[in-house]
């Protein structure tokens, strides 16, 4: 019987401005929480008004984030993180996320991500500081509220 070699495509690694600089042990813990998903043009990934189940890290392709008030944002850089106040409030999606071109993303359950950033750890502090910097660069019109109630996301 002949042997067959299969090349397994490993899930994309967590990268991007929100996660760069984290210790490898922290990246490894986070990697286990993410699930790879593929999308095509027109695929609806998140729908405004529905329960917010996940946040998303773009690894390939482009996405349209259609926000309330007529605001929209094209995300097309590997490492773009679509989360928290960009996407949800109090557990409900406040924006719709649609595929513009074929691509891949990593999804992390919303509650798992919120658990990570609520920890009193250098990793959580770094993620939040980098998230704010990413948000300021990418969507300065979406500012985090001053309170510390993470359930608002």
mmCIF file with all atom_site columns, C-alpha atoms in Angstrom:
data_model
loop_
_atom_site.group_PDB
_atom_site.id
_atom_site.type_symbol
_atom_site.label_atom_id
_atom_site.label_alt_id
_atom_site.label_comp_id
_atom_site.label_asym_id
_atom_site.label_entity_id
_atom_site.label_seq_id
_atom_site.pdbx_PDB_ins_code
_atom_site.Cartn_x
_atom_site.Cartn_y
_atom_site.Cartn_z
_atom_site.occupancy
_atom_site.B_iso_or_equiv
_atom_site.pdbx_formal_charge
_atom_site.auth_seq_id
_atom_site.auth_comp_id
_atom_site.auth_asym_id
_atom_site.auth_atom_id
_atom_site.pdbx_PDB_model_num
ATOM 1   C CA . UNK A 1 1   ? 0.000   0.000  0.000  1.00 0.00 ? 1   UNK A CA 1
ATOM 2   C CA . UNK A 1 2   ? 1.442   3.357  -1.021 1.00 0.00 ? 2   UNK A CA 1
ATOM 3   C CA . UNK A 1 3   ? 1.711   6.253  1.359  1.00 0.00 ? 3   UNK A CA 1
ATOM 4   C CA . UNK A 1 4   ? -0.102  9.490  0.822  1.00 0.00 ? 4   UNK A CA 1
ATOM 5   C CA . UNK A 1 5   ? 1.335   12.755 2.003  1.00 0.00 ? 5   UNK A CA 1
ATOM 6   C CA . UNK A 1 6   ? -1.155  15.431 2.912  1.00 0.00 ? 6   UNK A CA 1
ATOM 7   C CA . UNK A 1 7   ? -0.107  18.987 3.432  1.00 0.00 ? 7   UNK A CA 1
ATOM 8   C CA . UNK A 1 8   ? -2.036  20.439 6.310  1.00 0.00 ? 8   UNK A CA 1
ATOM 9   C CA . UNK A 1 9   ? -2.702  24.150 6.219  1.00 0.00 ? 9   UNK A CA 1
ATOM 10  C CA . UNK A 1 10  ? -1.965  25.443 9.668  1.00 0.00 ? 10  UNK A CA 1
ATOM 11  C CA . UNK A 1 11  ? -4.345  28.048 11.015 1.00 0.00 ? 11  UNK A CA 1
ATOM 12  C CA . UNK A 1 12  ? -2.944  31.543 10.550 1.00 0.00 ? 12  UNK A CA 1
ATOM 13  C CA . UNK A 1 13  ? -1.034  32.808 13.542 1.00 0.00 ? 13  UNK A CA 1
ATOM 14  C CA . UNK A 1 14  ? -2.272  35.750 15.565 1.00 0.00 ? 14  UNK A CA 1
ATOM 15  C CA . UNK A 1 15  ? -0.567  38.898 14.286 1.00 0.00 ? 15  UNK A CA 1
ATOM 16  C CA . UNK A 1 16  ? -1.304  42.561 13.948 1.00 0.00 ? 16  UNK A CA 1
ATOM 17  C CA . UNK A 1 17  ? -0.961  45.778 15.866 1.00 0.00 ? 17  UNK A CA 1
ATOM 18  C CA . UNK A 1 18  ? -3.229  44.713 18.748 1.00 0.00 ? 18  UNK A CA 1
ATOM 19  C CA . UNK A 1 19  ? -1.253  41.539 19.487 1.00 0.00 ? 19  UNK A CA 1
ATOM 20  C CA . UNK A 1 20  ? 2.302   42.353 18.354 1.00 0.00 ? 20  UNK A CA 1
ATOM 21  C CA . UNK A 1 21  ? 4.755   42.430 21.223 1.00 0.00 ? 21  UNK A CA 1
ATOM 22  C CA . UNK A 1 22  ? 2.946   39.904 23.414 1.00 0.00 ? 22  UNK A CA 1
ATOM 23  C CA . UNK A 1 23  ? 5.072   37.185 24.986 1.00 0.00 ? 23  UNK A CA 1
ATOM 24  C CA . UNK A 1 24  ? 4.993   33.886 23.082 1.00 0.00 ? 24  UNK A CA 1
ATOM 25  C CA . UNK A 1 25  ? 3.300   32.153 26.025 1.00 0.00 ? 25  UNK A CA 1
ATOM 26  C CA . UNK A 1 26  ? 0.451   34.710 25.876 1.00 0.00 ? 26  UNK A CA 1
ATOM 27  C CA . UNK A 1 27  ? 0.138   34.371 22.088 1.00 0.00 ? 27  UNK A CA 1
ATOM 28  C CA . UNK A 1 28  ? -0.029  30.582 22.447 1.00 0.00 ? 28  UNK A CA 1
ATOM 29  C CA . UNK A 1 29  ? -2.848  30.865 25.006 1.00 0.00 ? 29  UNK A CA 1
ATOM 30  C CA . UNK A 1 30  ? -4.782  33.250 22.753 1.00 0.00 ? 30  UNK A CA 1
ATOM 31  C CA . UNK A 1 31  ? -4.183  31.141 19.639 1.00 0.00 ? 31  UNK A CA 1
ATOM 32  C CA . UNK A 1 32  ? -6.127  28.300 21.236 1.00 0.00 ? 32  UNK A CA 1
ATOM 33  C CA . UNK A 1 33  ? -9.185  30.555 21.599 1.00 0.00 ? 33  UNK A CA 1
ATOM 34  C CA . UNK A 1 34  ? -9.361  31.582 17.923 1.00 0.00 ? 34  UNK A CA 1
ATOM 35  C CA . UNK A 1 35  ? -11.061 29.586 15.167 1.00 0.00 ? 35  UNK A CA 1
ATOM 36  C CA . UNK A 1 36  ? -10.300 30.045 11.485 1.00 0.00 ? 36  UNK A CA 1
ATOM 37  C CA . UNK A 1 37  ? -13.156 30.975 9.156  1.00 0.00 ? 37  UNK A CA 1
ATOM 38  C CA . UNK A 1 38  ? -13.253 31.600 5.412  1.00 0.00 ? 38  UNK A CA 1
ATOM 39  C CA . UNK A 1 39  ? -15.484 34.148 3.691  1.00 0.00 ? 39  UNK A CA 1
ATOM 40  C CA . UNK A 1 40  ? -16.447 35.183 0.169  1.00 0.00 ? 40  UNK A CA 1
ATOM 41  C CA . UNK A 1 41  ? -17.688 38.459 -1.290 1.00 0.00 ? 41  UNK A CA 1
ATOM 42  C CA . UNK A 1 42  ? -21.134 39.235 0.088  1.00 0.00 ? 42  UNK A CA 1
ATOM 43  C CA . UNK A 1 43  ? -20.887 36.841 3.048  1.00 0.00 ? 43  UNK A CA 1
ATOM 44  C CA . UNK A 1 44  ? -22.446 38.378 6.145  1.00 0.00 ? 44  UNK A CA 1
ATOM 45  C CA . UNK A 1 45  ? -20.130 37.669 9.073  1.00 0.00 ? 45  UNK A CA 1
ATOM 46  C CA . UNK A 1 46  ? -21.901 39.749 11.733 1.00 0.00 ? 46  UNK A CA 1
ATOM 47  C CA . UNK A 1 47  ? -25.334 41.347 11.566 1.00 0.00 ? 47  UNK A CA 1
ATOM 48  C CA . UNK A 1 48  ? -26.334 44.554 13.338 1.00 0.00 ? 48  UNK A CA 1
ATOM 49  C CA . UNK A 1 49  ? -28.932 43.821 16.021 1.00 0.00 ? 49  UNK A CA 1
ATOM 50  C CA . UNK A 1 50  ? -27.967 40.181 16.575 1.00 0.00 ? 50  UNK A CA 1
ATOM 51  C CA . UNK A 1 51  ? -26.293 38.763 19.671 1.00 0.00 ? 51  UNK A CA 1
ATOM 52  C CA . UNK A 1 52  ? -22.547 39.425 19.558 1.00 0.00 ? 52  UNK A CA 1
ATOM 53  C CA . UNK A 1 53  ? -20.967 35.980 19.621 1.00 0.00 ? 53  UNK A CA 1
ATOM 54  C CA . UNK A 1 54  ? -17.424 36.699 18.401 1.00 0.00 ? 54  UNK A CA 1
ATOM 55  C CA . UNK A 1 55  ? -14.781 39.267 17.577 1.00 0.00 ? 55  UNK A CA 1
ATOM 56  C CA . UNK A 1 56  ? -12.665 38.911 14.430 1.00 0.00 ? 56  UNK A CA 1
ATOM 57  C CA . UNK A 1 57  ? -9.029  39.181 13.349 1.00 0.00 ? 57  UNK A CA 1
ATOM 58  C CA . UNK A 1 58  ? -8.548  39.579 9.590  1.00 0.00 ? 58  UNK A CA 1
ATOM 59  C CA . UNK A 1 59  ? -5.801  37.396 8.113  1.00 0.00 ? 59  UNK A CA 1
ATOM 60  C CA . UNK A 1 60  ? -6.530  37.769 4.381  1.00 0.00 ? 60  UNK A CA 1
ATOM 61  C CA . UNK A 1 61  ? -9.033  39.571 2.147  1.00 0.00 ? 61  UNK A CA 1
ATOM 62  C CA . UNK A 1 62  ? -11.155 42.610 2.857  1.00 0.00 ? 62  UNK A CA 1
ATOM 63  C CA . UNK A 1 63  ? -14.241 43.361 4.905  1.00 0.00 ? 63  UNK A CA 1
ATOM 64  C CA . UNK A 1 64  ? -16.792 46.162 5.079  1.00 0.00 ? 64  UNK A CA 1
ATOM 65  C CA . UNK A 1 65  ? -17.836 47.278 8.544  1.00 0.00 ? 65  UNK A CA 1
ATOM 66  C CA . UNK A 1 66  ? -21.191 49.083 8.191  1.00 0.00 ? 66  UNK A CA 1
ATOM 67  C CA . UNK A 1 67  ? -21.753 51.067 11.366 1.00 0.00 ? 67  UNK A CA 1
ATOM 68  C CA . UNK A 1 68  ? -24.724 52.991 12.697 1.00 0.00 ? 68  UNK A CA 1
ATOM 69  C CA . UNK A 1 69  ? -25.070 56.629 11.713 1.00 0.00 ? 69  UNK A CA 1
ATOM 70  C CA . UNK A 1 70  ? -23.955 56.039 8.142  1.00 0.00 ? 70  UNK A CA 1
ATOM 71  C CA . UNK A 1 71  ? -20.325 55.365 9.058  1.00 0.00 ? 71  UNK A CA 1
ATOM 72  C CA . UNK A 1 72  ? -18.444 52.572 7.355  1.00 0.00 ? 72  UNK A CA 1
ATOM 73  C CA . UNK A 1 73  ? -14.930 51.255 7.291  1.00 0.00 ? 73  UNK A CA 1
ATOM 74  C CA . UNK A 1 74  ? -13.056 48.995 4.876  1.00 0.00 ? 74  UNK A CA 1
ATOM 75  C CA . UNK A 1 75  ? -10.669 46.658 6.672  1.00 0.00 ? 75  UNK A CA 1
ATOM 76  C CA . UNK A 1 76  ? -8.087  45.106 4.377  1.00 0.00 ? 76  UNK A CA 1
ATOM 77  C CA . UNK A 1 77  ? -4.882  44.681 6.340  1.00 0.00 ? 77  UNK A CA 1
ATOM 78  C CA . UNK A 1 78  ? -3.848  41.359 7.863  1.00 0.00 ? 78  UNK A CA 1
ATOM 79  C CA . UNK A 1 79  ? -4.053  41.957 11.601 1.00 0.00 ? 79  UNK A CA 1
ATOM 80  C CA . UNK A 1 80  ? -7.049  44.309 11.524 1.00 0.00 ? 80  UNK A CA 1
ATOM 81  C CA . UNK A 1 81  ? -9.060  43.476 14.646 1.00 0.00 ? 81  UNK A CA 1
ATOM 82  C CA . UNK A 1 82  ? -12.816 43.978 14.500 1.00 0.00 ? 82  UNK A CA 1
ATOM 83  C CA . UNK A 1 83  ? -13.968 44.011 18.106 1.00 0.00 ? 83  UNK A CA 1
ATOM 84  C CA . UNK A 1 84  ? -15.395 45.839 21.078 1.00 0.00 ? 84  UNK A CA 1
ATOM 85  C CA . UNK A 1 85  ? -16.824 49.307 20.373 1.00 0.00 ? 85  UNK A CA 1
ATOM 86  C CA . UNK A 1 86  ? -16.163 48.977 16.640 1.00 0.00 ? 86  UNK A CA 1
ATOM 87  C CA . UNK A 1 87  ? -18.581 46.052 16.481 1.00 0.00 ? 87  UNK A CA 1
ATOM 88  C CA . UNK A 1 88  ? -20.788 45.702 19.547 1.00 0.00 ? 88  UNK A CA 1
ATOM 89  C CA . UNK A 1 89  ? -22.372 47.227 22.631 1.00 0.00 ? 89  UNK A CA 1
ATOM 90  C CA . UNK A 1 90  ? -23.787 45.340 25.586 1.00 0.00 ? 90  UNK A CA 1
ATOM 91  C CA . UNK A 1 91  ? -23.537 42.012 23.810 1.00 0.00 ? 91  UNK A CA 1
ATOM 92  C CA . UNK A 1 92  ? -25.357 43.106 20.634 1.00 0.00 ? 92  UNK A CA 1
ATOM 93  C CA . UNK A 1 93  ? -23.690 43.763 17.273 1.00 0.00 ? 93  UNK A CA 1
ATOM 94  C CA . UNK A 1 94  ? -24.018 47.476 16.505 1.00 0.00 ? 94  UNK A CA 1
ATOM 95  C CA . UNK A 1 95  ? -22.512 47.068 13.039 1.00 0.00 ? 95  UNK A CA 1
ATOM 96  C CA . UNK A 1 96  ? -22.686 44.593 10.194 1.00 0.00 ? 96  UNK A CA 1
ATOM 97  C CA . UNK A 1 97  ? -19.550 42.965 8.839  1.00 0.00 ? 97  UNK A CA 1
ATOM 98  C CA . UNK A 1 98  ? -19.548 41.760 5.221  1.00 0.00 ? 98  UNK A CA 1
ATOM 99  C CA . UNK A 1 99  ? -16.907 40.138 3.029  1.00 0.00 ? 99  UNK A CA 1
ATOM 100 C CA . UNK A 1 100 ? -15.758 42.346 0.139  1.00 0.00 ? 100 UNK A CA 1
ATOM 101 C CA . UNK A 1 101 ? -13.325 39.870 -1.367 1.00 0.00 ? 101 UNK A CA 1
ATOM 102 C CA . UNK A 1 102 ? -12.489 36.256 -0.630 1.00 0.00 ? 102 UNK A CA 1
ATOM 103 C CA . UNK A 1 103 ? -10.522 35.905 2.562  1.00 0.00 ? 103 UNK A CA 1
ATOM 104 C CA . UNK A 1 104 ? -9.901  34.384 5.952  1.00 0.00 ? 104 UNK A CA 1
ATOM 105 C CA . UNK A 1 105 ? -10.291 35.550 9.497  1.00 0.00 ? 105 UNK A CA 1
ATOM 106 C CA . UNK A 1 106 ? -9.827  34.236 12.981 1.00 0.00 ? 106 UNK A CA 1
ATOM 107 C CA . UNK A 1 107 ? -12.848 34.416 15.273 1.00 0.00 ? 107 UNK A CA 1
ATOM 108 C CA . UNK A 1 108 ? -12.606 34.506 19.055 1.00 0.00 ? 108 UNK A CA 1
ATOM 109 C CA . UNK A 1 109 ? -15.695 34.089 21.234 1.00 0.00 ? 109 UNK A CA 1
ATOM 110 C CA . UNK A 1 110 ? -16.622 37.498 22.631 1.00 0.00 ? 110 UNK A CA 1
ATOM 111 C CA . UNK A 1 111 ? -16.808 36.256 26.221 1.00 0.00 ? 111 UNK A CA 1
ATOM 112 C CA . UNK A 1 112 ? -13.397 34.546 25.971 1.00 0.00 ? 112 UNK A CA 1
ATOM 113 C CA . UNK A 1 113 ? -11.778 37.756 24.731 1.00 0.00 ? 113 UNK A CA 1
ATOM 114 C CA . UNK A 1 114 ? -13.432 39.830 27.456 1.00 0.00 ? 114 UNK A CA 1
ATOM 115 C CA . UNK A 1 115 ? -12.187 37.307 30.054 1.00 0.00 ? 115 UNK A CA 1
ATOM 116 C CA . UNK A 1 116 ? -8.628  37.743 28.736 1.00 0.00 ? 116 UNK A CA 1
ATOM 117 C CA . UNK A 1 117 ? -8.633  41.537 28.885 1.00 0.00 ? 117 UNK A CA 1
ATOM 118 C CA . UNK A 1 118 ? -10.212 41.634 32.342 1.00 0.00 ? 118 UNK A CA 1
ATOM 119 C CA . UNK A 1 119 ? -7.259  39.769 33.835 1.00 0.00 ? 119 UNK A CA 1
ATOM 120 C CA . UNK A 1 120 ? -4.803  41.740 35.890 1.00 0.00 ? 120 UNK A CA 1
ATOM 121 C CA . UNK A 1 121 ? -1.831  40.902 33.701 1.00 0.00 ? 121 UNK A CA 1
ATOM 122 C CA . UNK A 1 122 ? 0.769   42.639 31.559 1.00 0.00 ? 122 UNK A CA 1
ATOM 123 C CA . UNK A 1 123 ? -0.706  40.907 28.481 1.00 0.00 ? 123 UNK A CA 1
ATOM 124 C CA . UNK A 1 124 ? -4.197  42.301 29.136 1.00 0.00 ? 124 UNK A CA 1
ATOM 125 C CA . UNK A 1 125 ? -2.779  45.762 29.733 1.00 0.00 ? 125 UNK A CA 1
ATOM 126 C CA . UNK A 1 126 ? -0.750  45.603 26.506 1.00 0.00 ? 126 UNK A CA 1
ATOM 127 C CA . UNK A 1 127 ? -3.717  44.374 24.457 1.00 0.00 ? 127 UNK A CA 1
ATOM 128 C CA . UNK A 1 128 ? -5.914  47.217 25.703 1.00 0.00 ? 128 UNK A CA 1
ATOM 129 C CA . UNK A 1 129 ? -3.241  49.876 25.105 1.00 0.00 ? 129 UNK A CA 1
ATOM 130 C CA . UNK A 1 130 ? -2.600  48.566 21.602 1.00 0.00 ? 130 UNK A CA 1
ATOM 131 C CA . UNK A 1 131 ? -6.345  48.303 20.925 1.00 0.00 ? 131 UNK A CA 1
ATOM 132 C CA . UNK A 1 132 ? -6.774  51.979 21.754 1.00 0.00 ? 132 UNK A CA 1
ATOM 133 C CA . UNK A 1 133 ? -3.853  52.905 19.472 1.00 0.00 ? 133 UNK A CA 1
ATOM 134 C CA . UNK A 1 134 ? -5.318  50.742 16.657 1.00 0.00 ? 134 UNK A CA 1
ATOM 135 C CA . UNK A 1 135 ? -8.736  52.321 17.155 1.00 0.00 ? 135 UNK A CA 1
ATOM 136 C CA . UNK A 1 136 ? -7.282  55.845 17.134 1.00 0.00 ? 136 UNK A CA 1
ATOM 137 C CA . UNK A 1 137 ? -5.517  55.129 13.815 1.00 0.00 ? 137 UNK A CA 1
ATOM 138 C CA . UNK A 1 138 ? -8.233  53.083 12.130 1.00 0.00 ? 138 UNK A CA 1
ATOM 139 C CA . UNK A 1 139 ? -11.517 54.538 13.376 1.00 0.00 ? 139 UNK A CA 1
ATOM 140 C CA . UNK A 1 140 ? -10.987 57.621 15.540 1.00 0.00 ? 140 UNK A CA 1
ATOM 141 C CA . UNK A 1 141 ? -14.746 58.270 15.431 1.00 0.00 ? 141 UNK A CA 1
ATOM 142 C CA . UNK A 1 142 ? -15.337 55.134 17.564 1.00 0.00 ? 142 UNK A CA 1
ATOM 143 C CA . UNK A 1 143 ? -14.127 56.024 21.030 1.00 0.00 ? 143 UNK A CA 1
ATOM 144 C CA . UNK A 1 144 ? -14.210 53.799 24.089 1.00 0.00 ? 144 UNK A CA 1
ATOM 145 C CA . UNK A 1 145 ? -16.491 54.958 26.893 1.00 0.00 ? 145 UNK A CA 1
ATOM 146 C CA . UNK A 1 146 ? -14.865 56.153 30.081 1.00 0.00 ? 146 UNK A CA 1
ATOM 147 C CA . UNK A 1 147 ? -16.541 53.586 32.345 1.00 0.00 ? 147 UNK A CA 1
ATOM 148 C CA . UNK A 1 148 ? -14.963 50.181 32.964 1.00 0.00 ? 148 UNK A CA 1
ATOM 149 C CA . UNK A 1 149 ? -18.032 48.033 32.333 1.00 0.00 ? 149 UNK A CA 1
ATOM 150 C CA . UNK A 1 150 ? -16.709 45.591 29.729 1.00 0.00 ? 150 UNK A CA 1
ATOM 151 C CA . UNK A 1 151 ? -20.185 44.130 29.293 1.00 0.00 ? 151 UNK A CA 1
ATOM 152 C CA . UNK A 1 152 ? -20.893 47.157 27.114 1.00 0.00 ? 152 UNK A CA 1
ATOM 153 C CA . UNK A 1 153 ? -19.036 45.382 24.300 1.00 0.00 ? 153 UNK A CA 1
#
